[in-house]
Coordinates of C-alpha atoms and ligand atoms in Angstrom, one line a residue:
X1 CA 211.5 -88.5 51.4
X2 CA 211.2 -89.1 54.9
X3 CA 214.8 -90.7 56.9
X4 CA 215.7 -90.3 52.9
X5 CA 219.6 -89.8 52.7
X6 CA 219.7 -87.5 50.3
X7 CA 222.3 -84.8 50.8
X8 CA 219.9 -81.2 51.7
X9 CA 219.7 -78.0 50.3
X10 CA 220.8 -76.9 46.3
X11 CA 218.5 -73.9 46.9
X12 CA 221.1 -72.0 44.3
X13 CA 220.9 -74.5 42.1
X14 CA 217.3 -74.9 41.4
X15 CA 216.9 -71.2 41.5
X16 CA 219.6 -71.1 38.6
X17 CA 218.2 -73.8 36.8
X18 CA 215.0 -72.3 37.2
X19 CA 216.8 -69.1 35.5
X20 CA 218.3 -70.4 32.7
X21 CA 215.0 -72.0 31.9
X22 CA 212.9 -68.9 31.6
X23 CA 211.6 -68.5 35.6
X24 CA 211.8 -65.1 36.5
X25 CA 210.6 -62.4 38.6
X26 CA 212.1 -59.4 36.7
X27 CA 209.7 -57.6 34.1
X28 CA 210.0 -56.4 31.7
X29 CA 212.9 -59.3 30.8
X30 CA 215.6 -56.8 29.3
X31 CA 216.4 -54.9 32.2
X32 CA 216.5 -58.0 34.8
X33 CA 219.4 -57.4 36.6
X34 CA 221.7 -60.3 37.5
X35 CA 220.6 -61.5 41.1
X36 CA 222.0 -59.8 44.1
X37 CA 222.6 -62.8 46.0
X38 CA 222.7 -66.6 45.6
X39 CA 219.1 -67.0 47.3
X40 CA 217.7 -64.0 45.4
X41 CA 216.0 -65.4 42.0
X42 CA 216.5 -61.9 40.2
X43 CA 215.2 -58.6 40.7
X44 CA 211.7 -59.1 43.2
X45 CA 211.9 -62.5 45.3
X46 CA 214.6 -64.3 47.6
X47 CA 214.0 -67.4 49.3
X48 CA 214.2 -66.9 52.8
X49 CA 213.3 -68.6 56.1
X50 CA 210.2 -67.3 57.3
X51 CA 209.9 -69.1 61.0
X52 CA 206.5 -67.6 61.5
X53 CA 204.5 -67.8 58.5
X54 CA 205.4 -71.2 56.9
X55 CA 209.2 -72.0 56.9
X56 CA 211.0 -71.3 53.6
X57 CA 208.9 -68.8 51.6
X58 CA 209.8 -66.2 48.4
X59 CA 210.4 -62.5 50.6
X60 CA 210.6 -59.3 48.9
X61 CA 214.2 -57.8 48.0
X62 CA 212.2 -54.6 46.7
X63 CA 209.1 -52.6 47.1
X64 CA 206.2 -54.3 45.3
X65 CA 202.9 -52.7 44.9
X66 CA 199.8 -54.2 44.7
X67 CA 199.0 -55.7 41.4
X68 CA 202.5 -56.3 40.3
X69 CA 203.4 -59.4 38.0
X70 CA 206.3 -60.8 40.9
X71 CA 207.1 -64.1 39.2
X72 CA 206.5 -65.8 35.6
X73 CA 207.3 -70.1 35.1
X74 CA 207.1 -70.9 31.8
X75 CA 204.8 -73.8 30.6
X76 CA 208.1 -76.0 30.1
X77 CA 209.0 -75.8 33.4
X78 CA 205.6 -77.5 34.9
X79 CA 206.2 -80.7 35.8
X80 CA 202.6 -82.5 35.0
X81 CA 201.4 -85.6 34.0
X82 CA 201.0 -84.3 30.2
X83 CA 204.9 -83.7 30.4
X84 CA 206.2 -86.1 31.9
X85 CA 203.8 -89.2 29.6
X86 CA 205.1 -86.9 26.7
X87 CA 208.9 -87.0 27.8
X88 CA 208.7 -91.2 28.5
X89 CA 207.1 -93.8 26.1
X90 CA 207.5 -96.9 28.8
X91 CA 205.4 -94.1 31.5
X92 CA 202.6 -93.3 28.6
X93 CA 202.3 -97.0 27.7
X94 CA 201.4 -97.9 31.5
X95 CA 199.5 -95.2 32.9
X96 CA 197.5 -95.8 29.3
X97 CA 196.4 -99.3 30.0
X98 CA 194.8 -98.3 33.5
X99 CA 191.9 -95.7 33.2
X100 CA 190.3 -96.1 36.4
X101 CA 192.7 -94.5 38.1
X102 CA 191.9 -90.6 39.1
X103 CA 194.2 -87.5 37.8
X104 CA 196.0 -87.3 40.9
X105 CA 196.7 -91.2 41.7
X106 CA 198.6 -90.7 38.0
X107 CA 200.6 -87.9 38.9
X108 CA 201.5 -89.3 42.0
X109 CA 202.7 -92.3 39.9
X110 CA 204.5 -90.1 37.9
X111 CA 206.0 -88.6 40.8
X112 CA 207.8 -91.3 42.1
X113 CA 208.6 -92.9 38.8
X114 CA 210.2 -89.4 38.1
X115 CA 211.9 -89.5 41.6
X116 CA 213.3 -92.6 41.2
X117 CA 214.9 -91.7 38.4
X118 CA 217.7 -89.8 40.5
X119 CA 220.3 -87.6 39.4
X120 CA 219.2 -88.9 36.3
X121 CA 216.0 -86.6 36.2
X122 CA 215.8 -83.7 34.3
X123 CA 213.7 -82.6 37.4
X124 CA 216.6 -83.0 39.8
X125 CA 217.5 -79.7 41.2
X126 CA 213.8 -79.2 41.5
X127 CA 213.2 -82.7 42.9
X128 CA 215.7 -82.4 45.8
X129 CA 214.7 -79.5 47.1
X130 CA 211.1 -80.9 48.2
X131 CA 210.2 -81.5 51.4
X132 CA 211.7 -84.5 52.9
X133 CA 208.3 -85.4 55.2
X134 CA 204.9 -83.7 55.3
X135 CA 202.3 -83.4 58.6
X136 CA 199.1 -83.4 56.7
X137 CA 196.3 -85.5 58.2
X138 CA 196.9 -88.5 56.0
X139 CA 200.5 -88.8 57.7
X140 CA 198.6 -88.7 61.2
X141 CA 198.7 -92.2 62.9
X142 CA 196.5 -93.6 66.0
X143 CA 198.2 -90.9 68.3
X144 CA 197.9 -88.4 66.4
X145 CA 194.2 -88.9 65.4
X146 CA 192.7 -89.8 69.0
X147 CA 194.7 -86.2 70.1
X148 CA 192.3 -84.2 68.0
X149 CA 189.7 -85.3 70.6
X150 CA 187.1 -83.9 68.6
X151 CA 184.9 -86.8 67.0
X152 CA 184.3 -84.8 63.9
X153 CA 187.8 -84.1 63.3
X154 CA 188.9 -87.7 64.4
X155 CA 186.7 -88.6 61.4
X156 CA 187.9 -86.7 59.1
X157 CA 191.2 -87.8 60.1
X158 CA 190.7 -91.4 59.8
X159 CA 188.8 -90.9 56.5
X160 CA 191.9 -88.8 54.9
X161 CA 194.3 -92.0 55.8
X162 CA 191.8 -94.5 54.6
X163 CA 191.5 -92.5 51.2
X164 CA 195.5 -92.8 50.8
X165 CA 195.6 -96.2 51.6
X166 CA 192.7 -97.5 49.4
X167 CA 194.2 -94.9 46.2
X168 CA 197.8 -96.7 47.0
X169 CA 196.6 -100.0 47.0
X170 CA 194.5 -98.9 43.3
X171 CA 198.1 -97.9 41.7
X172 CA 199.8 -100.7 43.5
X173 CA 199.5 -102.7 39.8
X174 CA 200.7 -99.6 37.6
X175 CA 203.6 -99.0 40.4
X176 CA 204.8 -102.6 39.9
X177 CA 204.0 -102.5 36.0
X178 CA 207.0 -99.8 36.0
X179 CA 209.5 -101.8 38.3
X180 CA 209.3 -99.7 41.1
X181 CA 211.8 -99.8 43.4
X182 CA 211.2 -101.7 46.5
X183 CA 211.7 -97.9 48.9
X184 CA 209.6 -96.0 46.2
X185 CA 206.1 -98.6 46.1
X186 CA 205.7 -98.8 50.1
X187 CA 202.7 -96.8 51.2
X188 CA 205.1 -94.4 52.9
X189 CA 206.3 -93.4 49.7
X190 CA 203.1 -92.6 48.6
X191 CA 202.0 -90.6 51.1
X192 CA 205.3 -88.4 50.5
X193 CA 204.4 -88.5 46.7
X194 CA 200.6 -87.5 47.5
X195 CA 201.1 -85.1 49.9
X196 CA 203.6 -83.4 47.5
X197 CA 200.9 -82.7 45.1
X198 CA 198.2 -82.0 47.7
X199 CA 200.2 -78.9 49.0
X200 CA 202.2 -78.0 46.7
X201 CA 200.0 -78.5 43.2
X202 CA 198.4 -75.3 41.2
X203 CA 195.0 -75.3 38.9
X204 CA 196.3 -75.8 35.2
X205 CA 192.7 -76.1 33.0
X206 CA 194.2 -79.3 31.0
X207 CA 194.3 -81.2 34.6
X208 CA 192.3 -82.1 37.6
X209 CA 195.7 -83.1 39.4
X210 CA 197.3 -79.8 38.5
X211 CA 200.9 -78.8 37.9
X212 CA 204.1 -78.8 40.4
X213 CA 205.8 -75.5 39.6
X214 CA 209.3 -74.7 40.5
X215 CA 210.0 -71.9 42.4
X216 CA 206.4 -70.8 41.8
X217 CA 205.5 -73.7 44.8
X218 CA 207.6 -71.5 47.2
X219 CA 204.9 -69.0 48.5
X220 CA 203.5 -69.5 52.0
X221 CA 199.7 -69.1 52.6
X222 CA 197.7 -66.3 53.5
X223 CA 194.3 -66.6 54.3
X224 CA 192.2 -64.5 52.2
X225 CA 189.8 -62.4 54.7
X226 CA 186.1 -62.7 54.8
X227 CA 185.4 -60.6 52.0
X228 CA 183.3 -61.8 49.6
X229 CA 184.7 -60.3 46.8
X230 CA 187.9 -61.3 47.5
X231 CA 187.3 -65.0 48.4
X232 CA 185.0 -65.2 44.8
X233 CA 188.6 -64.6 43.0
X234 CA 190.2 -67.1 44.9
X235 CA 190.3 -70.7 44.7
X236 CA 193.3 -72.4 45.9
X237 CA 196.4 -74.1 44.5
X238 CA 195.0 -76.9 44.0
X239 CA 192.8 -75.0 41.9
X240 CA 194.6 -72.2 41.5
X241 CA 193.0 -69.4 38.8
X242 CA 192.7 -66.2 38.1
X243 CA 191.3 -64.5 35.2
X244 CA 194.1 -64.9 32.3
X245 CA 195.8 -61.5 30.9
X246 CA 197.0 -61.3 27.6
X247 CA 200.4 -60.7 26.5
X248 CA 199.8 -56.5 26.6
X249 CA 198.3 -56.6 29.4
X250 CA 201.6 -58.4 31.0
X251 CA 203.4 -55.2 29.1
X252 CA 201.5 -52.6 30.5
X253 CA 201.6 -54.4 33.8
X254 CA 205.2 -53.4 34.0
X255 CA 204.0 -49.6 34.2
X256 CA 203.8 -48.0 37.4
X257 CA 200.5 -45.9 36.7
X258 CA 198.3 -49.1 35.5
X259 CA 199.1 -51.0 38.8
X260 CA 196.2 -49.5 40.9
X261 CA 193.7 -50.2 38.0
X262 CA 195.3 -53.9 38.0
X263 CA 195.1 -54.1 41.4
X264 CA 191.2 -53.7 41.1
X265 CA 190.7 -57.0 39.4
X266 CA 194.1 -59.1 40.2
X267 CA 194.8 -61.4 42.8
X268 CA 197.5 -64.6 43.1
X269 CA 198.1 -65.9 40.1
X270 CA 197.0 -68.4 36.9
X271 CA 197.9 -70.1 34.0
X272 CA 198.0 -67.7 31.1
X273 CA 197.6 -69.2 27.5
X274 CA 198.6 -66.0 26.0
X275 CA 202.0 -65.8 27.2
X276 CA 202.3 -69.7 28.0
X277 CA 203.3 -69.6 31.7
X278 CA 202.0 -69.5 35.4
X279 CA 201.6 -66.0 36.6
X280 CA 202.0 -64.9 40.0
X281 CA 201.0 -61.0 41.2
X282 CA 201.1 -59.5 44.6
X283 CA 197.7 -59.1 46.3
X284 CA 199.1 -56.5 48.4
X285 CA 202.2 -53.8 48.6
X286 CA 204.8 -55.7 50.4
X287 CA 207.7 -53.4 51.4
X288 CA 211.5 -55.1 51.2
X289 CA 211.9 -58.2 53.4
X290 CA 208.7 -58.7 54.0
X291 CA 207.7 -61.9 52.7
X292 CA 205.1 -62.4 49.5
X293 CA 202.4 -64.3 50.6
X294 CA 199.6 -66.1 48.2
X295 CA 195.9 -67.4 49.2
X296 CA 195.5 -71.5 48.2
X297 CA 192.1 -70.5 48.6
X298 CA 189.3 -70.5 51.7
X299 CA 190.5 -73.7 54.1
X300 CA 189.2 -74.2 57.8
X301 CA 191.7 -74.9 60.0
X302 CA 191.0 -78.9 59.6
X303 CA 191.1 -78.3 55.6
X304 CA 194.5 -76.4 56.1
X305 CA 195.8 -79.8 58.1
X306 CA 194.6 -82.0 56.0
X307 CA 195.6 -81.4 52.5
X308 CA 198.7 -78.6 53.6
X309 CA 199.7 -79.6 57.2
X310 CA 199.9 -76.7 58.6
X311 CA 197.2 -74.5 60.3
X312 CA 196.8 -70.7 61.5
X313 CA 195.9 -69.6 64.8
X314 CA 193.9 -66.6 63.1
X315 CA 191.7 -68.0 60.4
X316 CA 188.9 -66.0 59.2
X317 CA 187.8 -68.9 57.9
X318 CA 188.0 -71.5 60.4
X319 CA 184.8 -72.9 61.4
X320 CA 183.7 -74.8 64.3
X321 CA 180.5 -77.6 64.6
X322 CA 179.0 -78.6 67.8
X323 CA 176.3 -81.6 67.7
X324 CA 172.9 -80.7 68.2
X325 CA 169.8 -82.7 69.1
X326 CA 168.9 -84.6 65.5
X327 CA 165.5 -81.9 65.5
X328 CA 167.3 -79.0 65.1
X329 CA 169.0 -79.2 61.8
X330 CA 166.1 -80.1 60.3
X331 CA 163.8 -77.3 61.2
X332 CA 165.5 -75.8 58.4
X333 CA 166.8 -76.0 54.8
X334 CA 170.2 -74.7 55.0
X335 CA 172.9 -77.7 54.8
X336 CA 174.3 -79.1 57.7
X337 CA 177.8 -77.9 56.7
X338 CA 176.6 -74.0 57.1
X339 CA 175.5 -75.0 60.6
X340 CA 178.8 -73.5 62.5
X341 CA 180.7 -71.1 65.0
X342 CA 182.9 -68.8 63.5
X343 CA 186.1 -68.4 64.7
X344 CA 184.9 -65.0 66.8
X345 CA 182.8 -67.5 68.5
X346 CA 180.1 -66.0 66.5
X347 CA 176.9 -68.8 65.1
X348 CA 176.7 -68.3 61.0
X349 CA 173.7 -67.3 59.4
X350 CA 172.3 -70.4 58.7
X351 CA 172.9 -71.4 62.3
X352 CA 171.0 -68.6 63.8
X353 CA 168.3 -68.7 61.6
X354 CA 167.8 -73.2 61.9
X355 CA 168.4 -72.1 65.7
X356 CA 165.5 -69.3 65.7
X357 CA 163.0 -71.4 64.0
X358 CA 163.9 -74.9 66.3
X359 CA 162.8 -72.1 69.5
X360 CA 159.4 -71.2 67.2
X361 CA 156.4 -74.1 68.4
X362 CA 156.4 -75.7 65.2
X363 CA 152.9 -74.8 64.1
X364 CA 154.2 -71.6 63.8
X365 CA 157.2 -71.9 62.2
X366 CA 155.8 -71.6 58.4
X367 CA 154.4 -68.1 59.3
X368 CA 157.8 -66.8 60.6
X369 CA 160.0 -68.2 58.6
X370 CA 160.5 -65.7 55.8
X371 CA 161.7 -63.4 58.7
X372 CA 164.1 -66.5 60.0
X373 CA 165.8 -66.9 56.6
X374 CA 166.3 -63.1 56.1
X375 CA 168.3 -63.0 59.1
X376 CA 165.6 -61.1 61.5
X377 CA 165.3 -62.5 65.4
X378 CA 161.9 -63.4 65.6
X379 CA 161.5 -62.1 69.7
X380 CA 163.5 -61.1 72.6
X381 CA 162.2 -64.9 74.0
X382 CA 162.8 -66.4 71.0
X383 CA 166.5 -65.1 70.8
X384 CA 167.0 -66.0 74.3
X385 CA 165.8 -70.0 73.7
X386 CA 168.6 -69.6 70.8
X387 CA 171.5 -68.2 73.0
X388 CA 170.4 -70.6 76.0
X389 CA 170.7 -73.7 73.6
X390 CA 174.1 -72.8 71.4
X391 CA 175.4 -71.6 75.8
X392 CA 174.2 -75.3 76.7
X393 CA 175.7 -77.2 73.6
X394 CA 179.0 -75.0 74.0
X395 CA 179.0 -75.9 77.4
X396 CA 178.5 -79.6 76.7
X397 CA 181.1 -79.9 74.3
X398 CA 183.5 -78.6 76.8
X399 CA 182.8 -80.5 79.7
X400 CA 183.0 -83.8 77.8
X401 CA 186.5 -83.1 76.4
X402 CA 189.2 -85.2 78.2
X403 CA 191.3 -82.1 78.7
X404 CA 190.4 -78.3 79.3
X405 CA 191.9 -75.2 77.3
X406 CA 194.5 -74.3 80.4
X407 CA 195.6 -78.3 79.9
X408 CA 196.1 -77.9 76.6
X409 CA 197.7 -74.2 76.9
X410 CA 200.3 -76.0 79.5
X411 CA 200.9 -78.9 77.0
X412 CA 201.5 -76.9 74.1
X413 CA 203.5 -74.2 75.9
X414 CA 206.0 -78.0 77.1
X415 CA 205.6 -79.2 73.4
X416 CA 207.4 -76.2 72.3
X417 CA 209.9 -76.5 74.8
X418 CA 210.6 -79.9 73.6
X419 CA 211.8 -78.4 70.2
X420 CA 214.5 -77.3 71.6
X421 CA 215.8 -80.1 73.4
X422 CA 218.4 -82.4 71.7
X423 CA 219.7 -84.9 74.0
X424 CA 217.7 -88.1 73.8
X425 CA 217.8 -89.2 77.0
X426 CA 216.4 -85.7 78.5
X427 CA 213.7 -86.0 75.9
X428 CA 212.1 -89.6 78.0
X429 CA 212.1 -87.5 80.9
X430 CA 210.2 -84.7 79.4
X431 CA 207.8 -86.6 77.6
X432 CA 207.0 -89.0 80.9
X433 CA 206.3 -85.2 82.8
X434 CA 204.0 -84.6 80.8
X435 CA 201.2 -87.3 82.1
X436 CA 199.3 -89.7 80.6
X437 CA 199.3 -88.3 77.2
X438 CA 202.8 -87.9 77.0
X439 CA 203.1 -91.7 78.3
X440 CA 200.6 -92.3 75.1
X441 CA 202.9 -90.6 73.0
X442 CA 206.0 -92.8 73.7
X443 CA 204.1 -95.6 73.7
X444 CA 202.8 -95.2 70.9
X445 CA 206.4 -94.8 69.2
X446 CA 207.3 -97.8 71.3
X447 CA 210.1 -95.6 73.1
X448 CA 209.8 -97.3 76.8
X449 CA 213.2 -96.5 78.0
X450 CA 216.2 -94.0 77.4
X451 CA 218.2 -96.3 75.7
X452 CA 214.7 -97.0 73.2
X453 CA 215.0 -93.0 72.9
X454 CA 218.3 -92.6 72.4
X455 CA 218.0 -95.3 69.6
X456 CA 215.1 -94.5 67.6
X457 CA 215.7 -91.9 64.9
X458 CA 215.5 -88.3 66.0
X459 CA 213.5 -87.3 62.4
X460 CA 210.6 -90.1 63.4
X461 CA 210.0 -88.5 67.0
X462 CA 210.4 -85.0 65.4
X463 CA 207.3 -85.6 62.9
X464 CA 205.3 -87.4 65.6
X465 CA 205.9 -84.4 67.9
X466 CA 204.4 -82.1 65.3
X467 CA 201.4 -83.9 64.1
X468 CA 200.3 -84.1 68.1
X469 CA 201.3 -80.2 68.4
X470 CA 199.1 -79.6 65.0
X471 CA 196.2 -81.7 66.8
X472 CA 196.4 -80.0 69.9
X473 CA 196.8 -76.7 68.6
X474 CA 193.8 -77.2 66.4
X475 CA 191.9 -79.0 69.6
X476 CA 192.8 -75.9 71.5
X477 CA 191.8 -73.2 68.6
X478 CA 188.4 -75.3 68.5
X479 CA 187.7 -74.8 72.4
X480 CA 188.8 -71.3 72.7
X481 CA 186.5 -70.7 69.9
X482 CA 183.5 -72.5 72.2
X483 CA 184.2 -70.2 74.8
X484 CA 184.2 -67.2 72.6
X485 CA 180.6 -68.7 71.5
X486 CA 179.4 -68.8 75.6
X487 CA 180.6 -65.3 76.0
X488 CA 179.3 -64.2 72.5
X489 CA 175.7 -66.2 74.2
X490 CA 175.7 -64.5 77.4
X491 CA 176.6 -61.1 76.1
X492 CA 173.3 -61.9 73.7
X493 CA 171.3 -62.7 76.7
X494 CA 172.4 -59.7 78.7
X495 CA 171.8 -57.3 76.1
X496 CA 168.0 -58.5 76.2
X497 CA 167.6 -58.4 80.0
X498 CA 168.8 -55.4 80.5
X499 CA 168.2 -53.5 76.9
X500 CA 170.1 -50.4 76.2
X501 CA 168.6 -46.6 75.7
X502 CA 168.4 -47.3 71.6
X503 CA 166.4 -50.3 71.6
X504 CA 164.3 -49.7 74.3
X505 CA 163.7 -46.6 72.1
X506 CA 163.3 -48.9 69.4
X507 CA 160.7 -51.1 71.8
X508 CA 158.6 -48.3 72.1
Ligands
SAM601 C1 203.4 -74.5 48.5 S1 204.4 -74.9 49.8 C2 205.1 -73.4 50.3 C3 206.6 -73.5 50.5 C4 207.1 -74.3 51.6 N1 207.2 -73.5 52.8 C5 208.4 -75.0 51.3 O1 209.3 -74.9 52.1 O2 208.6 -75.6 50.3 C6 203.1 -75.1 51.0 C7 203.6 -75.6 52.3 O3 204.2 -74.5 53.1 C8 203.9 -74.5 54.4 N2 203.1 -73.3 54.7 C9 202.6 -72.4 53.8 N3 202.1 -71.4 54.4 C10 202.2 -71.6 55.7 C11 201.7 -70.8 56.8 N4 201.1 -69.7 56.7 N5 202.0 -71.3 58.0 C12 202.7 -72.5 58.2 N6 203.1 -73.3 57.1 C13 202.8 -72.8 55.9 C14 203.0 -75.8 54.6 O4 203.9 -76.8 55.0 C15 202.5 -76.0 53.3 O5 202.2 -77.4 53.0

């Protein structure tokens, strides 16, 4: 947990553990070969450090093609609420007597009571090698919040802290019931616990909450693309499924000339019944050393932050809302959330057609709006009323943010630089260069002097410095795609002045 004391690393012994208890990435079983190093879990995956897709991730030590079964955890090695009620009578007698609390707030009881345990947990080599801290959005204090700038997202933020405060505050009884440790019932504590399962939980059918699976909980994230087909196969860890494959299909899995069919209908991973474990298969050939990537699912950039704290600078997903004048939504059906930019800075579907009938007078809108909702501009003025309002709101937006995307560039560009700096006393100076938000920042951590810096605890600066760095990055992902939306407006706008030869053959 975070400032925890606990020694680090044990990588090699959860990954043996993990062996001896049935985890493996070598099919079929008999010829698993013994594993060629001590990060390497067998005969497919090694646990590397993967600096620019997520940190510590599971990395290829061999060719895999698409479709392949990589990794298999046996059922006994989920740790779930179902497990661990089963494995202690005093836990199942408590968490009985309270049914109002949700799925999750019991396995984040569980959790802790589990952690708290210590060495004495059967869980231990898996327990130890969590994360110490987490950066999602319910970790993100006043600083952090208010540097989204963004009022939507400064909501959102808020509201994911308020949640894990008012579900802390339901379990506080059942926590106390079980003679928590002082350390282990704070509300830090719970946001450790919570955000453990939040980005680290799959889909299991029995439970909403999910399961925590060893070694399984390793893969980084890739987003899925926009592809429809893909995306319908995908929901995320926290609801993790596939369709299940029986215990010959697993076999014939192993041979090479069924993978392409396989990799027609397979993606991620599931709970199988039929062979009793969680199921992992490569959604794409990954050469040696590359690392094996899995989609949680379709996440906008503020999703990513707030239930996995991390988010990507190229997310087909990622969706941006601007605030328009209350009449607009409401000239059509579609729901407000389908009313966004995407990331190319292009408006949805839904967007363009609410924005094409708001430009129709609205005693004509019921005439034209079978041709709005199928997608079809209505007429060059029309179109050009849509691309001068979404140019105008854009524009809006952007002029009322306290800083512009260059400030933010610069401050992200000295943010990283801070990474790398060690001595506390040179970190004050940096921090007070970086003007009034980097006084904000210090302030907020109550550092007013070197000797306050060289004080505090490096790990509590560290995660403050990289929630503001995820709100910025996200602030500045958010304008750029704004300005992707003016230039996607104007080009609009252009193309109608001055039309080219096809559609003024297309006019005639
Ligand atoms: C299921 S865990 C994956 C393993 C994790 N890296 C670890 O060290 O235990 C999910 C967490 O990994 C990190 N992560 C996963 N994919 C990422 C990505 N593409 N970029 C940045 N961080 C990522 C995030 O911190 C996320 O909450």
């Amino acid at each position: 947990m975070e400032g925890d004391g606990e020694e680090e690393g044990g990588l090699e012994s959860l990954l043996k553990w993990g062996r001896e208890l049935g985890v493996s990435d070598s099919f079929p079983p008999e010829t698993a070969a013994q594993p060629r190093s001590a990060s390497c879990l067998g005969h497919t995956l090694s646990v590397s450090d993967f600096r620019e897709a997520g940190g510590r991730g599971l990395g290829a030590v061999r060719e895999v093609r698409k479709g392949e079964l990589v990794l298999k955890v046996p059922k006994s090695c989920l740790l779930t609420t179902e497990r661990l009620l089963m494995d202690d009578q005093c836990l199942s007698a408590a968490v009985k007597n309270r049914p109002s609390l949700s799925s999750a707030q019991i396995l984040t009881v569980c959790l802790l009571y589990e952690v708290g345990k210590g060495k004495k947990s059967w869980w231990y080599p898996y327990l130890k090698n969590l994360p110490r801290s987490y950066s999602t959005l319910p970790t993100f204090r006043q600083f952090g919040v208010e540097a989204f700038q963004v009022d939507d997202a400064i909501w959102v933020a808020k509201k994911a802290r308020w949640k894990a405060e008012a579900e802390w505050k339901e379990a506080h009884a059942l926590m106390e019931e079980l003679k928590f440790k002082p350390r282990l019932i704070t509300f830090n504590s719970w946001l450790w616990a919570s955000a453990t399962i939040s980005s680290r939980t799959l889909h299991v059918p029995w439970d909403e909450a999910g399961c925590l699976c060893p070694v399984g909980d390793l893969f980084n994230y890739a987003a899925p693309g926009g592809d429809l087909a893909e995306s319908n196969n995908i929901t995320l860890t926290r609801s993790l499924q596939v369709k299940s494959l029986s215990h010959e299909e697993v076999e014939y899995n192993s041979k090479p000339e069924q993978l392409d069919t396989l990799s027609q209908r397979l993606t991620d991973g599931g709970f199988e019944e039929s062979v009793n474990a969680y199921c992992f298969y490569a959604r794409q050939h990954y050469v040696r050393g590359e690392q094996v990537l899995l989609s949680y699912g379709t996440y906008t950039n503020l999703e990513l932050l707030e239930h996995y704290g991390f988010l990507l600078d190229n997310n087909p997903n990622d969706r941006a809302y601007i605030p328009f004048e209350p009449g607009v939504s409401s000239c059509s059906s579609w729901p407000t959330e389908s009313l966004y930019i995407n990331q190319g800075g292009e408006p949805s579907y839904a967007l363009l057609s609410t924005l094409r009938l708001w430009a129709t007078p609205s005693n004509q809108r019921r005439s034209v709006g079978h041709l709005a909702y199928s997608g079809s501009q209505l007429s060059p003025q029309n179109e050009m009323r849509v691309m001068h309002l979404l140019l105008k709101c854009c524009n809006t937006v952007l002029q009322n943010l306290p800083t512009s995307i260059e400030d933010d560039q610069r401050l992200l560009c000295s943010l990283n630089q801070v990474d790398g700096i060690d001595a506390p006393v040179e970190l004050l100076d940096v921090f007070l260069k970086l003007g009034a938000e980097g006084g904000a920042f210090l302030e907020s951590l109550g550092l007013r002097s070197r000797a306050s810096v060289a004080e505090s605890m490096s790990w509590k600066i560290e995660r403050a410095l990289e929630r503001w760095k995820s709100a910025v990055q996200w602030r500045l992902r958010y304008k750029r795609t704004l300005m992707d939306c003016i230039t996607y407006c104007s080009n609009v706008i252009d193309s109608i002045h001055s039309p080219g030869p096809l559609q003024m053959e297309c006019a005639d």
